[in-house]
Structure formats: structure tokens, C-alpha cells
Short mmCIF file of C-alpha atoms in Angstrom, two decimals:
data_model
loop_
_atom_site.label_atom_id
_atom_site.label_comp_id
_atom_site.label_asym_id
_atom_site.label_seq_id
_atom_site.Cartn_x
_atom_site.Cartn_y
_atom_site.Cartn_z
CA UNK K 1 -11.96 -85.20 -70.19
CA UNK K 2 -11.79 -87.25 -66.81
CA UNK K 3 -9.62 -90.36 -68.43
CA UNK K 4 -6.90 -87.83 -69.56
CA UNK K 5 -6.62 -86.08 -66.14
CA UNK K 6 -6.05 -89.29 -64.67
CA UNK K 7 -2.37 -89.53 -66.49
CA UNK K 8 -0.13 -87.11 -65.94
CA UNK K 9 1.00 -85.20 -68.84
CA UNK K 10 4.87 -86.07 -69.90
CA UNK K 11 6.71 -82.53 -70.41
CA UNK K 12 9.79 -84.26 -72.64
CA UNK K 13 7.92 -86.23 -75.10
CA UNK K 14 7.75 -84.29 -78.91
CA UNK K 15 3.93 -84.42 -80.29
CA UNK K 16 3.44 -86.36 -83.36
CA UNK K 17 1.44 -85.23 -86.05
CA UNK K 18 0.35 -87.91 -87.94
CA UNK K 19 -0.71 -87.94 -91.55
CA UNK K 20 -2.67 -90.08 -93.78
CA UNK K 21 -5.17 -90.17 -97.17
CA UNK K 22 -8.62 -91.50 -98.58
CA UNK K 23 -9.90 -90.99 -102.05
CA UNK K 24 -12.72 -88.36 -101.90
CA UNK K 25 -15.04 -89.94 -105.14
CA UNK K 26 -17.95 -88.27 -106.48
CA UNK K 27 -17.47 -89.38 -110.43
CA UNK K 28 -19.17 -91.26 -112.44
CA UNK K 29 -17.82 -93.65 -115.82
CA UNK K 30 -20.57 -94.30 -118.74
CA UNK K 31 -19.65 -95.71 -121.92
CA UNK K 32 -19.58 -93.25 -124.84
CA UNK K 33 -19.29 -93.05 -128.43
CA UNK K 34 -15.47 -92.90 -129.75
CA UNK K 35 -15.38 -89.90 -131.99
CA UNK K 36 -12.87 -91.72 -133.68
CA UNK K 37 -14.59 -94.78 -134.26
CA UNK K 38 -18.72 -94.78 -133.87
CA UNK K 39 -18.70 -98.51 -134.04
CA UNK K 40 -16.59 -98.37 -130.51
CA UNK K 41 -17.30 -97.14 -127.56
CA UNK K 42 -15.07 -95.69 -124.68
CA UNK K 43 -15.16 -94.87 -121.18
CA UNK K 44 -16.14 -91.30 -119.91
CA UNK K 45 -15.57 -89.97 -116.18
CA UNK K 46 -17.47 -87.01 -115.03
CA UNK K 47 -17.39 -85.49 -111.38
CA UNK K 48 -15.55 -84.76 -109.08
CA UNK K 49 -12.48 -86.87 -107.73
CA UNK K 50 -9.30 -85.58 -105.20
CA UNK K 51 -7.29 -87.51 -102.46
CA UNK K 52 -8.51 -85.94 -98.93
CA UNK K 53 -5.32 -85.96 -96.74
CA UNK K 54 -5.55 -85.70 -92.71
CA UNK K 55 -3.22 -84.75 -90.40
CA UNK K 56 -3.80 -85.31 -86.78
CA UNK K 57 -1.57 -83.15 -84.28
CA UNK K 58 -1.58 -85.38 -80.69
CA UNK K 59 0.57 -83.29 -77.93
CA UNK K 60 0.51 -85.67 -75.28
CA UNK K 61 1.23 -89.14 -77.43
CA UNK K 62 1.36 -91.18 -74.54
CA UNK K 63 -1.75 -89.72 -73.11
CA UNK K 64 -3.79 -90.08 -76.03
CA UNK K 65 -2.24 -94.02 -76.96
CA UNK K 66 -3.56 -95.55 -74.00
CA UNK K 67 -6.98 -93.44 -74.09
CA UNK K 68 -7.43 -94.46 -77.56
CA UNK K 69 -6.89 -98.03 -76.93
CA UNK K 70 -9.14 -98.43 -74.27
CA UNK K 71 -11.85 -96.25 -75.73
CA UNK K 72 -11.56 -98.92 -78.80
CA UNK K 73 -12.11 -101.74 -76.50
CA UNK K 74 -14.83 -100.40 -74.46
CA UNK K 75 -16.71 -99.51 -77.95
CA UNK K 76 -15.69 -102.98 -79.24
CA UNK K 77 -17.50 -104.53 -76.67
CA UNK K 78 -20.33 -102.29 -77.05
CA UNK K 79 -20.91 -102.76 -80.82
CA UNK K 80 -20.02 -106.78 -79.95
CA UNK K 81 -17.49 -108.05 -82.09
CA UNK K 82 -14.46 -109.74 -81.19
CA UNK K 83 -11.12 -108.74 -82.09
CA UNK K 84 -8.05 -109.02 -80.32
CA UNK K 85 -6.40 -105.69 -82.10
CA UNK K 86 -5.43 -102.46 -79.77
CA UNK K 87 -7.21 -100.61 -83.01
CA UNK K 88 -8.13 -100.55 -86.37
CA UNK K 89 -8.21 -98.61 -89.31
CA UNK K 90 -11.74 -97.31 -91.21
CA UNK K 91 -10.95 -100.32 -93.55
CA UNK K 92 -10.80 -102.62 -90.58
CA UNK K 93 -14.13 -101.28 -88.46
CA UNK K 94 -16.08 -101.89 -91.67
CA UNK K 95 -15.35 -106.16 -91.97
CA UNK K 96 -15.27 -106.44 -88.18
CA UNK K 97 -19.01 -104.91 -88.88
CA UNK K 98 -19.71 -107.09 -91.66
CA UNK K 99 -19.66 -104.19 -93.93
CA UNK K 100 -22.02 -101.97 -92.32
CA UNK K 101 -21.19 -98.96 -93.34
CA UNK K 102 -24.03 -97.40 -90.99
CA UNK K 103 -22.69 -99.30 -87.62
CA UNK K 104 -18.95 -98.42 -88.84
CA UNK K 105 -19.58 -94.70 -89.00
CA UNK K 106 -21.13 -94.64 -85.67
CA UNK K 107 -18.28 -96.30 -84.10
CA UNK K 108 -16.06 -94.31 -85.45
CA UNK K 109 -17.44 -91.56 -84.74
CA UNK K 110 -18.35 -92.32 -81.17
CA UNK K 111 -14.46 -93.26 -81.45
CA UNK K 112 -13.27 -89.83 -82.22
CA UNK K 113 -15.08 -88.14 -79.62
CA UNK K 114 -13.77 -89.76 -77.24
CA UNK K 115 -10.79 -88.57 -77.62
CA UNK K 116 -10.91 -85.74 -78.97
CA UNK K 117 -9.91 -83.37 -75.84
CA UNK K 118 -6.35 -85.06 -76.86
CA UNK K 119 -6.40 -83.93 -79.97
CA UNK K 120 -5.22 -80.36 -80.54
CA UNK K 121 -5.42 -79.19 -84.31
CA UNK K 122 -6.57 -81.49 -87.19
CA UNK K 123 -5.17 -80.27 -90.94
CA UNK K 124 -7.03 -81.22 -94.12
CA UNK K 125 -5.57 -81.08 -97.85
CA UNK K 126 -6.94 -81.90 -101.03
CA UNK K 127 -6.67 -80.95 -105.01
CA UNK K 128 -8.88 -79.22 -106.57
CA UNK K 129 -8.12 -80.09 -110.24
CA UNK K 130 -10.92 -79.79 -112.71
CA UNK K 131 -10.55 -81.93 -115.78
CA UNK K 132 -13.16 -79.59 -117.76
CA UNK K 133 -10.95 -77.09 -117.78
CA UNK K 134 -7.46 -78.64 -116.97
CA UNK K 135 -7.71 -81.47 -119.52
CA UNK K 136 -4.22 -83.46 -118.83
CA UNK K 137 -1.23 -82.53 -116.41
CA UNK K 138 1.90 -82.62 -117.95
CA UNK K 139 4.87 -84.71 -115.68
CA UNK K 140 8.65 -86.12 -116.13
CA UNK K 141 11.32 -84.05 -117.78
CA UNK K 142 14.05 -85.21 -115.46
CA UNK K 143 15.94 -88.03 -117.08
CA UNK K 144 12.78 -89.18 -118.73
CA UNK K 145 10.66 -87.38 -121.39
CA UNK K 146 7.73 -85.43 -120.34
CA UNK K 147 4.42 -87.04 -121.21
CA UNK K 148 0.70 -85.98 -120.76
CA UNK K 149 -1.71 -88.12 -118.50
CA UNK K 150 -5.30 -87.39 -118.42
CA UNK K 151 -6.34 -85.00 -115.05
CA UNK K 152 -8.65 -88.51 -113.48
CA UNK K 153 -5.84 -90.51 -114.23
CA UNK K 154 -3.06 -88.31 -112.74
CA UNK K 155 -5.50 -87.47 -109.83
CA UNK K 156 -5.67 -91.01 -108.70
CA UNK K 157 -1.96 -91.51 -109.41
CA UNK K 158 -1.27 -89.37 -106.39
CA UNK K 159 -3.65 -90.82 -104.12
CA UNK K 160 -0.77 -93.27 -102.40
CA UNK K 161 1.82 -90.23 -101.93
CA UNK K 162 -1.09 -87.97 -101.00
CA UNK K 163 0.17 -88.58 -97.06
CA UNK K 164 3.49 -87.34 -97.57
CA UNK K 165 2.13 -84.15 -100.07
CA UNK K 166 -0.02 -82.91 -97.07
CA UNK K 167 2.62 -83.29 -94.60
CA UNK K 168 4.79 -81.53 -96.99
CA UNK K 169 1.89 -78.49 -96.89
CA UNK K 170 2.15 -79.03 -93.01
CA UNK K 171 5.16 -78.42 -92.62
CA UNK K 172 5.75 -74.80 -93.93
CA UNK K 173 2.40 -74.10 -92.24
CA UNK K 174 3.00 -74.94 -88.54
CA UNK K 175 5.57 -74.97 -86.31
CA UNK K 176 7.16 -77.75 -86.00
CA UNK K 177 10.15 -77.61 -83.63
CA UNK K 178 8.78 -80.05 -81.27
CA UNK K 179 6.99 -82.46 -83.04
CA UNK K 180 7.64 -85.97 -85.03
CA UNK K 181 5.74 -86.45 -88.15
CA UNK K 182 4.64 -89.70 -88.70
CA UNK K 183 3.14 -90.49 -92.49
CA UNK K 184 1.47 -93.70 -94.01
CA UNK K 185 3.66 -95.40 -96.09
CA UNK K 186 3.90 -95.22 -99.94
CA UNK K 187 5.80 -95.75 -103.15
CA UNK K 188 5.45 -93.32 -105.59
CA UNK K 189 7.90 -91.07 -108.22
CA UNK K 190 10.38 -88.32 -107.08
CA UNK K 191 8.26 -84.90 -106.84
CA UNK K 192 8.84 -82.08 -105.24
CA UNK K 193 7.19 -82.29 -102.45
CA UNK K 194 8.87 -84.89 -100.93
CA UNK K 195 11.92 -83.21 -101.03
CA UNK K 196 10.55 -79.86 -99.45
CA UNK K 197 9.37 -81.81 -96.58
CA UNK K 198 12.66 -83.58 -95.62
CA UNK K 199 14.25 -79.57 -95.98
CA UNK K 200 11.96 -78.85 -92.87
CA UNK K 201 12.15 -82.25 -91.18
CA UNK K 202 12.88 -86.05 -91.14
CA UNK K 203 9.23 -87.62 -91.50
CA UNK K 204 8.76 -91.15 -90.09
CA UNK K 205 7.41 -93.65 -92.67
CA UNK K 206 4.59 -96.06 -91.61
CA UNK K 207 4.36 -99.08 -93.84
CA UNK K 208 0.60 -100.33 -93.36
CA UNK K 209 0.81 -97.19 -90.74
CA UNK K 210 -3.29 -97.43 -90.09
CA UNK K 211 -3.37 -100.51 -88.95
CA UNK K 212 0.06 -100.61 -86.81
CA UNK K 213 0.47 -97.25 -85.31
CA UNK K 214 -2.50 -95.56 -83.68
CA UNK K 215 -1.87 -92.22 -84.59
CA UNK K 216 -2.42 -92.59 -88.44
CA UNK K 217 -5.31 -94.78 -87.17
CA UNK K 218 -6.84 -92.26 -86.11
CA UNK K 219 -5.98 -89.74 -89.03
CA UNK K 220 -7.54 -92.59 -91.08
CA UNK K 221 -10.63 -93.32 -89.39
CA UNK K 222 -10.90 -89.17 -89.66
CA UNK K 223 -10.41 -88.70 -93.04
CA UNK K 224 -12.92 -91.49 -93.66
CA UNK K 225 -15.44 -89.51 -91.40
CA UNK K 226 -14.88 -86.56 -93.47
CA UNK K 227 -15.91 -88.26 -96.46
CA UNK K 228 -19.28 -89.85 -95.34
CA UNK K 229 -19.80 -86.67 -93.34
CA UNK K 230 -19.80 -84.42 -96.38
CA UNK K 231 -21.60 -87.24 -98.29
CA UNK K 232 -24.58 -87.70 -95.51
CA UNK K 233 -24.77 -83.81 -95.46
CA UNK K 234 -24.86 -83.48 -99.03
CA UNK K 235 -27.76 -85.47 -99.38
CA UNK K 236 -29.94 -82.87 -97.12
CA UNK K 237 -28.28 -80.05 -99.11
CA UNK K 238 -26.21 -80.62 -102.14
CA UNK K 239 -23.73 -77.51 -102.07
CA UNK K 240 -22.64 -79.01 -98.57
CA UNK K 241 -21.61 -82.21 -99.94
CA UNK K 242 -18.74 -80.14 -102.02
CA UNK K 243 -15.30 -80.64 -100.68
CA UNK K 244 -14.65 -77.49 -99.61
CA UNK K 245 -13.23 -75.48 -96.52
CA UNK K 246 -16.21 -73.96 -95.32
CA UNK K 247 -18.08 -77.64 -96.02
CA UNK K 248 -15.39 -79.59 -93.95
CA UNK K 249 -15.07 -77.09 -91.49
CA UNK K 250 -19.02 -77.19 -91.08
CA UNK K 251 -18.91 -81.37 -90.60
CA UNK K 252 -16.43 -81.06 -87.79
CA UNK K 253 -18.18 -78.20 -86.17
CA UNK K 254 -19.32 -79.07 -82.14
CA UNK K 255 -15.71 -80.81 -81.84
CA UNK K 256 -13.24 -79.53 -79.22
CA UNK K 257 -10.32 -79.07 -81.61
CA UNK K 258 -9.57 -77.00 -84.49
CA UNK K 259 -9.27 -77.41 -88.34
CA UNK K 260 -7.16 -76.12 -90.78
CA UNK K 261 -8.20 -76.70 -94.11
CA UNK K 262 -5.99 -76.30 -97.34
CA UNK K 263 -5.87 -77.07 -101.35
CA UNK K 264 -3.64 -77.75 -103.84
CA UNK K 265 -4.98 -76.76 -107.63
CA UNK K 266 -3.01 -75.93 -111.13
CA UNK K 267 -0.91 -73.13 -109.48
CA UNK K 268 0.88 -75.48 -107.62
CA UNK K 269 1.09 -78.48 -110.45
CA UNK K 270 4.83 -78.25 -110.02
CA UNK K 271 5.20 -79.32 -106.24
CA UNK K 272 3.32 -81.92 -106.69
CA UNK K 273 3.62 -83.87 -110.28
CA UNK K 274 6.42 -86.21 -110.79
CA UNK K 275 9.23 -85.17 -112.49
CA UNK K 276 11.46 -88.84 -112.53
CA UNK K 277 10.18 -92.00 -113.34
CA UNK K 278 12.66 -93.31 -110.62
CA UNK K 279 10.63 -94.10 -107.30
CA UNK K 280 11.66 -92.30 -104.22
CA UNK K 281 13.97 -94.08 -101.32
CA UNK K 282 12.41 -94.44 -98.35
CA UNK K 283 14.35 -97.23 -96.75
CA UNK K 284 16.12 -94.39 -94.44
CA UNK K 285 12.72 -93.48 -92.85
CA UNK K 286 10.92 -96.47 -92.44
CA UNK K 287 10.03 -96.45 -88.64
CA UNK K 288 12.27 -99.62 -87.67
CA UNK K 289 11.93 -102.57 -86.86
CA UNK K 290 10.43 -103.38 -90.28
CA UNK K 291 8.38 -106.40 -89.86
CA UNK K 292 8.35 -108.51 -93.39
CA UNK K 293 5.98 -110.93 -94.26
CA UNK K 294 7.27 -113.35 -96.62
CA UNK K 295 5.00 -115.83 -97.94
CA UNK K 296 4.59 -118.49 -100.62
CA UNK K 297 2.18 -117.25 -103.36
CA UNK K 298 -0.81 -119.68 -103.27
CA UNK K 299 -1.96 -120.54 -106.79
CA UNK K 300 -5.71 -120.51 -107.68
CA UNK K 301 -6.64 -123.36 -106.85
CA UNK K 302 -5.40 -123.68 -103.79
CA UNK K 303 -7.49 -120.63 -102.96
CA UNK K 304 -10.38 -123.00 -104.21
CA UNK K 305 -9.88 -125.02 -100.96
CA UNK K 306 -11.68 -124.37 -97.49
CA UNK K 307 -9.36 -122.09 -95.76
CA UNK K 308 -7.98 -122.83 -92.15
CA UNK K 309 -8.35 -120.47 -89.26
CA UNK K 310 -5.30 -118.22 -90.11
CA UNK K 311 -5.69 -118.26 -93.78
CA UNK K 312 -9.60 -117.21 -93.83
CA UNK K 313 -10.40 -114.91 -96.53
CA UNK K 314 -7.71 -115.85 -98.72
CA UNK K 315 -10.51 -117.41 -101.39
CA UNK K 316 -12.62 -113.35 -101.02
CA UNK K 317 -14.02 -112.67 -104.44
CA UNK K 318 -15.34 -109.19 -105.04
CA UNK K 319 -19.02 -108.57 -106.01
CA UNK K 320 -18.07 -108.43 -109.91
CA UNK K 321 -17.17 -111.41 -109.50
CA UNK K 322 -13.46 -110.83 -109.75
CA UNK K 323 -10.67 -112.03 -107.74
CA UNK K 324 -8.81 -109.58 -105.13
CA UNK K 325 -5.13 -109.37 -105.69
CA UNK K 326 -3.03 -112.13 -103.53
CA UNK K 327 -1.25 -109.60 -101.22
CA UNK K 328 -5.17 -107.69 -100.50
CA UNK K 329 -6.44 -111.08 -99.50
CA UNK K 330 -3.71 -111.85 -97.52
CA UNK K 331 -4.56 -108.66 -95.40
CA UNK K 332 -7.64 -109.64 -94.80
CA UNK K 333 -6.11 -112.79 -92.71
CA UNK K 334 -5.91 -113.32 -89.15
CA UNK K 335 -2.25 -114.39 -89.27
CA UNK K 336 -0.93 -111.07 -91.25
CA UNK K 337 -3.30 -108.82 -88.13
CA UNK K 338 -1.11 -110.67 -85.93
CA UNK K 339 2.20 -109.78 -87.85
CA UNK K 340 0.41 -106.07 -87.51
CA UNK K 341 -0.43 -106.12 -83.78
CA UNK K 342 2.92 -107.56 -83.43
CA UNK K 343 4.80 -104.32 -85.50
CA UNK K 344 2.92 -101.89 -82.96
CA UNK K 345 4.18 -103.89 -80.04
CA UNK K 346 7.95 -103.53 -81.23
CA UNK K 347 7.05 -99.80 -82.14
CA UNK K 348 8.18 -100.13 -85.91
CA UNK K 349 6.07 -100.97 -88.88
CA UNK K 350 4.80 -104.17 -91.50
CA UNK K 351 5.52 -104.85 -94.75
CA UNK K 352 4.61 -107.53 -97.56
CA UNK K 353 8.48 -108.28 -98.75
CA UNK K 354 8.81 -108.07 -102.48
CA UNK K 355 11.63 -110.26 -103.16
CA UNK K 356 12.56 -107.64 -106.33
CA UNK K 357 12.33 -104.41 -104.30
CA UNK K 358 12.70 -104.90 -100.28
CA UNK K 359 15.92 -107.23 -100.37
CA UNK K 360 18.09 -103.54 -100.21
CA UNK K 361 15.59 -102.06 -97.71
CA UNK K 362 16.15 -104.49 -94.59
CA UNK K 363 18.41 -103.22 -92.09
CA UNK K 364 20.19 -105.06 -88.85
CA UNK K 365 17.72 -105.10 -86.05
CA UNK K 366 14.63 -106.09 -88.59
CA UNK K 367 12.04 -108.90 -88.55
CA UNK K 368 11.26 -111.44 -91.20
CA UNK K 369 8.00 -113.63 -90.63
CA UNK K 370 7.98 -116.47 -92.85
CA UNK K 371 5.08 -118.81 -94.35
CA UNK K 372 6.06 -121.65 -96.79
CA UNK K 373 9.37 -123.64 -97.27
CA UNK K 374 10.71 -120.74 -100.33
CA UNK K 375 10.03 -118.22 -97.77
CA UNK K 376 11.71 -119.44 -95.39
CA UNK K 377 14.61 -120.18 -97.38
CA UNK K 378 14.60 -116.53 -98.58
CA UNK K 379 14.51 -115.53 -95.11
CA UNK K 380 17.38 -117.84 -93.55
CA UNK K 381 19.62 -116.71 -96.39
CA UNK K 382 18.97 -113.31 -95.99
CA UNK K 383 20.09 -113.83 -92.60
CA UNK K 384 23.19 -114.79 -93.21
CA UNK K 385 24.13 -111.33 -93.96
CA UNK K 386 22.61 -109.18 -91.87
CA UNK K 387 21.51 -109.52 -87.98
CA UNK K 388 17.92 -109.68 -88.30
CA UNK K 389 15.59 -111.85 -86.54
CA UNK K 390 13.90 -114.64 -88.13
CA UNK K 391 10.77 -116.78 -86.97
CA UNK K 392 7.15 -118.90 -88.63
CA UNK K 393 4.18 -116.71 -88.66
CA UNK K 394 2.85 -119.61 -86.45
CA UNK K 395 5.20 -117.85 -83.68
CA UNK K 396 3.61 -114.97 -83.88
CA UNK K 397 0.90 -115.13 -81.05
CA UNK K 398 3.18 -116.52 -79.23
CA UNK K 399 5.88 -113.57 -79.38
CA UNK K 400 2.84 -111.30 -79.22
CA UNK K 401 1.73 -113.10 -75.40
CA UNK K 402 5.54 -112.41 -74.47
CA UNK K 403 6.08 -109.47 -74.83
CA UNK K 404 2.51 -108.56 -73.77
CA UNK K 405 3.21 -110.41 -71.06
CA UNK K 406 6.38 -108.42 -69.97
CA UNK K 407 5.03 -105.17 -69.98
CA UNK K 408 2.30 -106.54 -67.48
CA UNK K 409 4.73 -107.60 -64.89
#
């Protein structure tokens, strides 16, 4: 309480409500017998499975920003690891604690309450969808045919929009005349609850929004509490492990602000299934400047070689022994945290480009950060047309000490 009374509180500045999603898993997949063909056998998911959406409503979002970043450096140094970020998301706490899951729920934890006198409500969604009884969910019919996907399936399809569903719910829930709401970004297929959310407002889109703008940090590093919360509570009593209100209530009990805590389940299939195979346009609410990272796909075996000090982790292989995709190695680098840190400073957003998709999204007043001679040929000629800037991902720490330096003098 004594670091916020030290700042006066603005009286112009809207709150921001920030929202953003984890996968809440409790299934399990065995191999079964296929009815069709005994000789064959198929996968089999039981349990239970949703996307757990948080919403974090700050009212004082300058108040809480620098709070939050020096309560994150003051715990970094605590916990003793090094990292030259303002914050992290959950993701991010976990490898700059080598995985710990233990030492990243404590900090995250000890995180949160820290700040939680500047945090006024918190608003939790989820689905409650249960493939015993609701065998496949039915979607398309506009300009497409409508198909049937198994409930699992379709329940992890709308894990990436789940951000923008809950905000949606938020929305017609809460007042929200004076306040910004500021989602994690997504791609996913036109539904209806997209479109019900711009009817009440005009929702800023975070590309990479945990790790760039500290308010859907911190809905992330909640909803990832939530999770091992429930799942450390339902191992002293299993009906308080179950995702539900009372449950998630119960693990945020002792905390100065409130919950509100909502679900989605077959009524409501409609506002939330996808009714057009073509993906929804969010290049008019991307929170600008758009940083793009444009690099030149390394083949395997360049990945085989000892990586430098800005491509380290590029060669990560998983625990099955399989490789990570290029573009989830490639967060893992130092070089694309810097392209991150440097988004946050410039107050917009990050984004891996996508030659194929992103071209149409960049607008005058953008970034493109370039690694490799094609990218930087992509970049150049894309500047041609539009007034964007343009500079090596080398340059980055060095634009990042400018400006830091500016604001210090």
C-alpha cells in the first residue's frame, strides 16, 4: 500500500482492463481399440479440458506500471537471476527459473501480491463443455458448409481467441465507459463474439501482449496462478481442484480485490463457434507501432551448430525428442526479448512477419527488425512504399539504451 501512495493518482487517464488465456488441462489420451478395426488402435481423451480466460481491471495504469516493474526487479534480484526485461510472462518466469515450476509459482505469486491494492476487480471465463454428453460441436454455415469437430478438438481450437471471447463476456457485464480493453493477440475464424465486443467497444490487440505490455502480463501470470492453484488444492481435496466458481473464488480468497467468475457451456455454442472459415481482420486494432521481426529461416543443420549469444536456444529440442517449431525457438532468444522490450518502450506491440499474411497489415509509422540478407531485402522493399522504419536486430540494444536513455534525462 505505501509504494502506491507515493504517486499521485492521475484523474484523466481511462483504466485498462486487460485480458488474456491459458489452457486449463486435466485429460488424459490412452490408446484404444478401433471398433472399426481391432487390429488398430486409436487415441482416446478423457477429462476435463477448457481455456481459463483472465481479465485484469487496473484503474490507475500508470500507478500500477511502474509498481509492477519495480516489484519485478526487486523479486528478480531476490530469486537471483538476471534479466534485463521490465517483466515477464508465466512462460518467461519458468526458463529464467530453469523450469522450476515450484520457484516460478512463488514468484509469481509473491508478484501478484504486491500489487494487488492496484488491482480493482479480476474476471474469470471458461467453457464448460462435456464431451460425454456433447459429443461434437457443429461450426461454419456462412459461405462454407457446416462440419462437425469432435468437443476436445473444438475446445482447444478456441484456446488462441479465448482472450477476445472473455472480453467479449466483459463487456456486456461491466461498465465500461471509461476504460480501454487491451487483449492478447490472436488469429482465429469470424464468430460471434468478436463482433459483439467491437458493438460495445474498440479492443486494443496485443501481438505477443504478455511479454510486451504489462497489463496482460499480469493477466497471464494470473491465469497461470489459477491453474496451479486449483491443481495444488486439488491434490489436498479433489472436488476443489474442479474449475469452478466457488473453487476459483476459494484460491483467490485473502486477496484485496474481487472476482467475478463466469462460463460459457452448450447454451451459448452460437456466440462462440465459428461460423466462416475466413480469419478475422485485426490489422485495425493492433496497438501500433507493430514491431516485425523478419528473419531468415535457419535450416536444420544450421541449428546443429553452437549457437552465438543472441541466437541461444535456437537448437532446443523437447523431451520427446522432437524439434520445437522455428518461430517457438526463436522466442526463446535473447535478440527477439530485445525486439519485445523494445515494443513496450515504443508502447505498441511484436510480431513474427509472415511474408504471406502481414505484408497488408503494416501501416506508416511501423517497425521492421531484420536478420539475414532476404530479410532485409523484404524489409527495404517494403519500405519503399510505406513510411516505416527499418533497422538490424543488432540495433536493437542500442535503440533500446536511447530511448531508455531519454526518458532518464
Amino acid at each position: 500500500m505505501f509504494l502506491i501512495s507515493r504517486y499521485p493518482y492521475p484523474q484523466q487517464m481511462q483504466r485498462k482492463v486487460a485480458f488474456d488465456s491459458k489452457n486449463f488441462n486435466r485429460t488424459k489420451t490412452k490408446l484404444v481399440p478401433d471398433t472399426n478395426d481391432s487390429s488398430k488402435k486409436i487415441s482416446y481423451t478423457t477429462g476435463f479440458f477448457s481455456p481459463l480466460a483472465c481479465g485484469v481491471s487496473i484503474k490507475y495504469p500508470d500507478v500500477f506500471e511502474s509498481v509492477y516493474k519495480g516489484e519485478f526487479e526487486r523479486l528478480r534480484h531476490s530469486f537471483g537471476f538476471q534479466c534485463d526485461m521490465p517483466f515477464l510472462s508465466s512462460r518467461g518466469m519458468r526458463e529464467h527459473l530453469d523450469e522450476d515450476i515450484g520457484r516460478a509459482i512463488a514468484f509469481c505469486d509473491q508478484l501478484v501480491k504486491s500489487v494487488q491494492d492496484s488491482i480493482e476487480h479480476v474476471f474469470f471465463s471458461y467453457i464448460v463443455l462435456p464431451p460425454n454428453t456433447i459429443a461434437s460441436v457443429t461450426v461454419g454455415g456462412e459461405n462454407c458448409p457446416t462440419e462437425d469437430i469432435g468437443t476436445h478438438n473444438f475446445l482447444r481450437s478456441t484456446s488462441p481467441a479465448f482472450s477476445a471471447i472473455a472480453a467479449s463476456q466483459y463487456v456486456y457485464r461491466h461498465n465500461i465507459n471509461d476504460s480501454e480493453i487491451l487483449v492478447d493477440g490472436f488469429r482465429y475464424k469470424k464468430m460471434s463474439a468478436w463482433n459483439q465486443l467491437l458493438s460495445k467497444c474498440n479492443p486494443q490487440v496485443y501481438s505477443h501482449g504478455d511479454e510486451c505490455n504489462p497489463f496482460i502480463s499480469l493477466s497471464d501470470i494470473i491465469a497461470f496462478l489459477t491453474d496451479q492453484k486449483l491443481l495444488i488444492n486439488g491434490r489436498r481435496d479433489t472436488t476443489l481442484g474442479k474449475l469452478k466458481p466457488e473453487n476459483i473464488k476459494l484460491a483467490w480468497n485473502g486477496y484485496s480485490f474481487e472476482t467475478d467468475v463466469r462460463f460459457l457451456d452448450e447454451k451459448s455454442l452460437g456466440y462462440y463457434t465459428w461460423k466462416s472459415r475466413e480469419l478475422i481482420d485485426l490489422s485495425a486494432h493492433y496497438k501500433r507501432p507493430m514491431v516485425f521481426f523478419l528473419i531468415d529461416r535457419i535450416d536444420s543443420q544450421q541449428l546443429l551448430a553452437p549457437p552465438d549469444d543472441q541466437l541461444e536456444g535456437l537448437n532446443r529440442v523437447l523431451p520427446s525428442g522432437k524439434s520445437e517449431t522455428f518461430n517457438k525457438q526463436l522466442r526463446r532468444t535473447p535478440i527477439f526479448r530485445l525486439a519485445t522490450k523494445y515494443a513496450y518502450l515504443r508502447g505498441g506491440c511484436v510480431q513474427f512477419f509472415d511474408p504471406q499474411t502481414d505484408a497488408r497489415m503494416i501501416r506508416d509509422g511501423d517497425i521492421l527488425v531484420y536478420m539475414g540478407s532476404h530479410s532485409k531485402k523484404t524489409a527495404l522493399t517494403l519500405s519503399d512504399g510505406l513510411d516505416i522504419t527499418v533497422f538490424r536486430a543488432k540495433d536493437l540494444r542500442d535503440n533500446i539504451n536511447k530511448i531508455e536513455k531519454e526518458r532518464r534525462d
